[in-house]
Amino acid sequence: MAAILHIRDLTKQFGGLTAVDAVSFSVPEGGIVGLIGPNGAGKTTIFNLITGIYRPTSGSIEYRGKSIVGLEPFRIADMGITRTFQNIRLFKNLSVFDNVLTACHLSANYSFAEAILRLPRFRAQEKHLTAKAEELLGIMNLSDYRDLIANNLPYGLQRRLEIVRALALNPKLLLLDEPAAGMNPDETEQLMRLIVRIRDDFGLSVLVIEHHMDLIMGVCEHIVVLNFGEKIAEGSADEISKNAQVIEAYLGTSEEAVDA
Amino acid sequence: MKKVLFAALAVALVLAGCGGGGDSNVIKVGWLGALTGDQAVWGENELNTVKMLFEEYNAAGGIEVGGKKYQFEVIGYDNKGDAQESVNVTKRLTGQDKVVAIIGPNASGNAIPMAPILEQAKVPDIATVATNPKVTVQDGKVKPYNFRVCFIDPYQGAVAAGFAYDKLNARTAAVLYDVSDDYSQGLREFFKINFEKKGGTIVADESFNSGDVDFRPQLSKIKAANPDVIFMPYFFKEVALSANQARDLGINATLLGGDGWPSDQLISMGGKAVEGSYFVNHLDYADPAVQDFKSRYKAKYGKETELNGFLAHDAVLVFVEGLKKAGKPNGEAIAKALEGIDVQGITGRIHISPETHNPEGKDAAILKIVNGQYIFQEKYAAQ
Amino acid sequence: MVQFLQQLINGLSIGSVYALMAVGYSLVYSIMNFSNFAHGGVIMLGAYFGFFGLTLLKLPFAVAFLLASFGTLLVAIIVERIAYKPLRERKAPFLYFIISAMGASILLENLVIATIGPTFRTYPEVFPKTPIELGPLAIGRLDLIIFVISAVSLSFLIFFIDKTKLGKAIQAASYNVKACALMGVNTDKVILTVFGLGGFLAGIAGVFFGMKYTVYPQIGNITTKSFIAAVFGGLGSLPGAVLGSVLLGIIETFVAGYLSSQFRDLIAFVILIAVLVLRPTGIMGKVTEDKA
Amino acid sequence: MDWTYIQGILMLAGINMIAVLGLSLLTGFTGLFSFGHAGFMAIGAYVGAWISASPASTPAGMGLPFILAIVGGGAAAGVVSYFIGRISLNLKGDYFCIATLGFGEAIRLIFNNVNRFGGARGWPGVPSNSSFLAILIADIVAVLFLANLVKSRHGRNMIAVREEELAAQIAGIDVFRSKMTSLVISAVYAGVAGVFFAHYMTFIQPKMFSLTKSTELTIIVIFGGLGSISGSVLGALVLTALPEVLRAFEIWRLVFYGAAVILIMVSRPKGLMGGLELTPSGIRKWTAERNALRQAKATLLAEDSGRKED
Amino acid sequence: MLEVKNLHVAYGGIRALKGISLSVQKGEIVTIIGANGAGKSTLLNTISGFLKPVRGSVLYKGKVLPRRPDLIVKSGICHVPEGRLIFANLSLEDNLLLGAYLRNDRKAIQSDLEKVYQLFPRLKERRAQRAGTLSGGEQQMLAMGRALMTNGELILMDEPSLGLAPLLVQTVFDIIEQFRGLGKTILLVEQNAFKALQLADRAYILEQGRIVKEGPARELARDPAIKAAYLGSRSRGGGG
């Protein structure tokens, strides 16, 4: 499988602090890759680097063979990389539908004048956008909440809406930042199924940060472990869970496994 | 909240609407000017004067016009010293209140935009101290409904320049002016032109912005240029502040100003700093002709009148003369009658020229500040 | 050279007036995170309180001064209660605070016009107005006093904020009001303290402004300059407010003195904007980390 | 009531409305707060006056038709705003406010010093072209354009920027461009308003376009309700009329005006309309949102078959 | 020690709590478990005075609590909020000292500070650092240390393990255990039901704003229904 995302020697320094230190890994086309590590290990920083919110100090990020370093976030999104946020960032005062509709904008290209004068192309494309947004909501079981203001949505559904909004961009690579945070095992399980399903249905590749080991171990085909900005391990779920360094830095000796 | 607001709005609108109608032997005269903002001191003074004079007429049984006795009603509105508000007020006075004439305002910028409305409504306006030529004449054409009782900027600027060159023997002059004020810019322009025409040199031309209170950077620069006189064509508040600061910086040049100066406040705040300064004025305060008005005003309002009161007084005189001459309380007729009218006012002889609607040939008075008093120097006319 | 030094003195003098106004404004900003446009109105009232204390009540200067400062302290607190507290409780966005503040500023200015009148008034001479002359240079006595007062009130404020428990609580509240309450801090009291302090400083600024120049209802307009100065120095930073004020004063003076007084404010604005482009949070502003 | 007077007030309200609608796009829909829109009005007013004033008058104009003045004034304001945006749009919050304040004041200061345009003494003799009908048409066009814009992808992108800048970027929205578009359009609106203002007053002076004017516009937008076109329309009408209605109170009227502003902010923090549009679709949307909320509550309570207290 | 009686709270028009009654005895660790939106945080926020109940009362040591957060802290209840809410703009030590805002006993404060540093050696190293620069785990420790500094007897903890790596989750629970040793009473709200039930003496299960089950924690942990809903069907931890 060809890699959709290829990161090499990625380094980011804030002042004197090295948040990400020469990290390399790749995400295969159609794969689900997990990114784990203790708090402050630099996981979210890597997301910010990939999506163009931060500029790397050094190193390269290649998406489908092309470097995306230095591009503006919206260009990167335009190319097919999008993400969700650790602390959900929805368009809070807009309805669920409008959240998705707004994100569909890349599927239309009518001009300004066409919009102001409501010319046929504007109307045709708007119709298409509306249909697309409705469809996405339908697929993700959010149609019932179509007109609810996003802020009034229950927490779990807000997370789901954020994913729908990301999907509205027709991404090829989806970055999920702690999608299961604050979810109980039941909800986490649903989320796992959802991630696999959207990967299959939308033909995506997924990179996910998560602390819920169930989720990581359950859906990730490949896992990258960070500690203090450095990559300390990489491999399949099995390999990772047996890796002594990972256990020491991250997993801990899990007495609970015995108990359960 | 919203309901209350709308209710208040509605009630106020109805109340405002009820003002109309009224007696046929009452003549309504409008006044507009600033009752709030920087210029409110003068606005209040003008309105007081206008009210007092018409009350006096009413008390004396009114005025006979075309064989019928009329009483007066004065309707005065605040324009905040703002052009847009002046337009609103003019529309209200002419449309809603149906006045036959308007007295005021004192600021040119407020008077100029009134013209089209006056023309449409056929109501004359007699400005008090609006000194910009364009108040009455635009592009060589006289505005049919705009009149004034004061002299104009070019004249005042020429008087100041001539007096400085001829009488004070000044050969170098510095100008400090308010760049965002039309009055100040106007005087500065005509002072410069005339002073240089006479052969003098402008050695410094510095400005400030309305609202500024510190002028020392500009004054320091003026000090370095060492002029014989400093022309300060702006209002008394800034004059007092800048004069004080000039003296603090050790500037000894004679200070010279225009009709924005005279005020009690200038003396109380400028004190020693303005001592020995000269300014161009519309009248001599010690003139016997004005004493009667001064004391009447003081008796009624308990304080001294400002300069604007005298001009408002003469504007009322001119209006009443025009009214009598017109023979009927009709704006159009009064406007016609005002052209060429000749009235002896307390600020001098006022002959309204039909070509310019200005009081042609009105002399300026030069006053000097001596021991905290405004001492008349001479009548001075610019050539 | 003489000209240069004199202009420098002029600039410092103007700058310290801006500073006196900017510190109170910046203090409120640092806690409440909004531009308190009513500050100018409170300063104006301070000038009137001091003036009436000296003339009408014939109080000694120190007493009149305290009367003015405590008077404005009270006014600032009343404004907070009426115009901001309801918004605060509703967690309204900063825009609403600004508009409410503008309303308060319009109200205060016109209330004074309606009740006291629009005329300007002159403070009786408290400190001799004659400048200290150093050769060809003139330094105003009042300027020196204002400079010292600015420095002292700034040091006091910094000490108060950094070293006292209440000061720390103020800083904590500026970051997160809820968490601050969880520490047992009466946050309402903290906010009142901040507004009270801001009001107190406004009183000082008003009295000195009145003494240096004059008293009139539109004094508040000058504070626009001190807002600009505070932005220039970095919003919410007290030393920044002072530095920005002094710099703005000096820049204005030198532009007027050496380039063009006609374009003084224009050039000052250009410099301000250039600084903001290079340093988007002002010279000493706190850089807010946008956590993704 | 006299019609000329009422008409005058309505015309002023209509002129204000154009500027307010523009500012509403910037502040209400894009979330940027400007203190400098009077500057754009000034540019529109002066350029418009220059285009339409007679060549024989002083200052001399070009004597071209009014419609060209509207186009030219709007375009000039738009062009200037583009350059201002390039410099200032990356600034955040109050820093952007102060930068716009700086630009607005700078524009006024420039006009004060340009003698070609009359300097502080102003420009009298601007033709009286702003008829009631012209203003009415302009208002209708302004409302329709804006309504269509905010319901298009361009408008939605602006709203997204207002709601959450970072998320907007990640959603592929060129935030800077959206802000820029919004700024330029709002400046064009302000410029056009300036043209109408100049041709209503027939006289313009830099001091008409002071900071106070900018604040007034902002107050109207917020008073009407952020993100509501109907709110801006209503706000412009009510707040232009309010000082006239209060005229009877003489010097107290501005005190009441200030108090009214505080009162509205405190009691109706979302402004008069609070995001609601007074159009069939706007009301439909609003009721849909309300129903959705009620329904959501119901679903949340559905499993709760116990005692119903509420 | 704490007694909540028939508490009803409405939140943004939605009734979030519908008649909650619970009690916490001195020295106990009591946990409240429930899904998102069950009303757990609402309950804690009501106890600590940020939300006003529609009906019902909260009694602390037999007395009705005042309705102002700072006065509640004064009476000895300390709340470690969800999301930690540390003061990022202050130094770590200032954060801790703010915890002791209501105390005036300098010596005791100093000794408590030392105690906190003993408990969290990591914090001592960074005492002068700006709290905003700390990692998520360190911030959680700081928030807990700050709670100790208030010297409150009852500590309300809201999701202390949220967003923490597995290793840190363990540490956090260890520390809660140590709190018990310091004589604190703890009311713990946790998403990680498994760990919470292991640690706690008693537990309440909250669903849709109501308590649906209560009992000794160990017992509830074995309840099949609870196991299914809150503990997950798969084995947990590193085993995969």
Coordinates of C-alpha atoms in Angstrom, one line a residue, chain E residues 21-182:
Chain E
S21 CA -30.5 12.5 46.9
L22 CA -27.2 11.2 48.1
S23 CA -24.9 11.3 51.1
V24 CA -21.2 11.2 51.8
Q25 CA -19.9 10.1 55.2
K26 CA -16.7 11.5 56.7
G27 CA -13.6 9.7 55.4
E28 CA -15.4 8.0 52.5
I29 CA -14.6 8.0 48.8
V30 CA -17.9 8.1 47.0
T31 CA -18.1 7.9 43.3
I32 CA -20.8 9.0 40.9
I33 CA -20.8 7.1 37.6
G34 CA -22.8 7.9 34.5
A35 CA -22.9 8.5 30.8
N36 CA -22.2 11.9 29.2
G37 CA -25.0 14.3 29.9
A38 CA -26.3 12.2 32.9
G39 CA -25.8 15.3 35.0
K40 CA -22.6 14.5 36.9
S41 CA -20.9 17.8 36.5
T42 CA -24.2 19.6 37.0
L43 CA -24.4 18.0 40.4
L44 CA -20.9 19.0 41.4
N45 CA -21.5 22.6 40.1
T46 CA -24.6 22.8 42.1
I47 CA -23.0 21.6 45.3
S48 CA -20.2 24.2 44.9
G49 CA -22.6 27.0 44.3
F50 CA -22.3 27.8 40.6
L51 CA -25.8 26.6 39.7
K52 CA -28.9 27.3 41.6
P53 CA -31.2 24.4 42.3
V54 CA -34.9 24.6 41.3
R55 CA -35.7 22.6 44.4
G56 CA -34.0 20.5 47.0
S57 CA -31.2 21.3 49.3
V58 CA -27.6 20.6 50.0
L59 CA -26.5 20.1 53.6
Y60 CA -23.0 20.1 54.8
K61 CA -22.3 18.9 58.4
G62 CA -26.0 19.3 58.9
K63 CA -26.2 22.9 57.8
V64 CA -27.6 24.3 54.6
L65 CA -24.8 25.6 52.4
P66 CA -24.6 29.2 51.5
R67 CA -25.3 30.0 47.9
R68 CA -22.0 31.6 46.9
P69 CA -19.0 29.7 45.7
D70 CA -16.4 31.4 47.8
L71 CA -18.5 31.0 51.0
I72 CA -18.9 27.3 50.2
V73 CA -15.1 26.9 49.9
K74 CA -14.9 28.7 53.2
S75 CA -17.1 26.1 54.8
G76 CA -14.7 23.4 53.8
I77 CA -15.7 22.0 50.4
C78 CA -13.2 22.1 47.6
H79 CA -14.0 21.4 44.0
V80 CA -11.4 20.2 41.5
P81 CA -13.2 21.1 38.3
E82 CA -13.4 19.3 35.0
G83 CA -10.7 20.5 32.6
R84 CA -8.6 21.4 35.6
L85 CA -8.9 25.2 35.2
I86 CA -5.5 26.1 36.4
F87 CA -4.3 29.7 36.2
A88 CA -2.1 29.5 33.1
N89 CA -0.9 33.1 33.6
L90 CA 0.5 32.5 37.1
S91 CA 3.5 30.5 38.3
L92 CA 2.9 27.0 39.6
E93 CA 3.6 28.1 43.1
D94 CA 1.2 31.0 42.9
N95 CA -1.4 28.6 41.8
L96 CA -0.9 26.6 44.8
L97 CA -0.9 29.6 47.1
L98 CA -4.1 30.8 45.6
G99 CA -5.6 27.5 46.9
A100 CA -4.8 28.8 50.3
Y101 CA -6.5 32.2 49.6
L102 CA -8.9 32.0 52.5
R103 CA -6.2 30.9 55.0
N104 CA -4.1 33.2 57.1
D105 CA -2.0 30.7 59.0
R106 CA 1.3 31.3 57.3
K107 CA 3.1 28.5 58.9
A108 CA 0.5 25.9 58.2
I109 CA 0.3 27.1 54.6
Q110 CA 4.0 26.7 54.3
S111 CA 3.9 23.2 55.7
D112 CA 1.0 22.2 53.5
L113 CA 3.0 23.5 50.5
E114 CA 5.8 21.2 51.5
K115 CA 3.3 18.4 51.8
V116 CA 2.0 19.0 48.3
Y117 CA 5.5 19.0 47.0
Q118 CA 6.2 15.8 48.7
L119 CA 3.2 14.3 47.2
F120 CA 4.0 15.6 43.7
P121 CA 7.8 15.9 43.5
R122 CA 7.4 16.8 39.8
L123 CA 5.6 20.0 40.8
K124 CA 8.5 21.1 43.1
E125 CA 10.9 21.0 40.2
R126 CA 8.7 23.4 38.3
R127 CA 7.5 25.6 41.1
A128 CA 8.6 28.9 39.3
Q129 CA 7.4 27.8 35.9
R130 CA 4.3 29.5 34.4
A131 CA 1.5 27.0 34.9
G132 CA 0.4 27.3 31.3
T133 CA 3.6 25.6 30.2
L134 CA 2.8 22.4 32.1
S135 CA 1.7 19.2 30.4
G136 CA -1.8 17.9 30.9
G137 CA -0.7 15.5 33.6
E138 CA 1.2 18.1 35.5
Q139 CA -1.8 20.4 35.3
Q140 CA -4.0 17.8 36.8
M141 CA -1.5 17.3 39.6
L142 CA -1.4 21.0 40.1
A143 CA -5.2 21.2 40.3
M144 CA -5.2 18.4 42.9
G145 CA -2.4 20.0 44.9
R146 CA -4.2 23.3 44.8
A147 CA -7.3 21.5 46.2
L148 CA -5.2 20.3 49.1
M149 CA -4.0 23.8 49.8
T150 CA -7.5 24.9 50.5
N151 CA -7.5 22.6 53.5
G152 CA -11.1 21.6 52.7
E153 CA -12.3 18.5 54.3
L154 CA -14.5 17.4 51.4
I155 CA -13.0 17.3 47.9
L156 CA -15.3 17.2 44.9
M157 CA -13.4 15.8 41.9
D158 CA -14.7 16.1 38.4
E159 CA -13.2 13.7 35.8
P160 CA -9.7 13.8 37.1
S161 CA -8.5 11.2 34.5
L162 CA -10.0 13.0 31.5
G163 CA -7.6 13.2 28.6
L164 CA -4.7 11.6 30.5
A165 CA -2.5 8.8 29.3
P166 CA -3.1 5.4 30.9
L167 CA 0.0 5.6 33.1
L168 CA -1.0 9.0 34.4
V169 CA -4.5 7.8 35.0
Q170 CA -3.0 5.2 37.4
T171 CA -1.0 7.9 39.1
V172 CA -4.0 10.1 39.6
F173 CA -6.0 7.3 41.2
D174 CA -3.1 6.5 43.4
I175 CA -3.0 10.1 44.6
I176 CA -6.7 10.1 45.3
E177 CA -6.1 7.0 47.4
Q178 CA -3.4 9.0 49.3
F179 CA -5.8 11.9 49.8
R180 CA -7.9 9.5 51.9
G181 CA -4.8 8.9 54.0
L182 CA -4.7 12.6 54.6

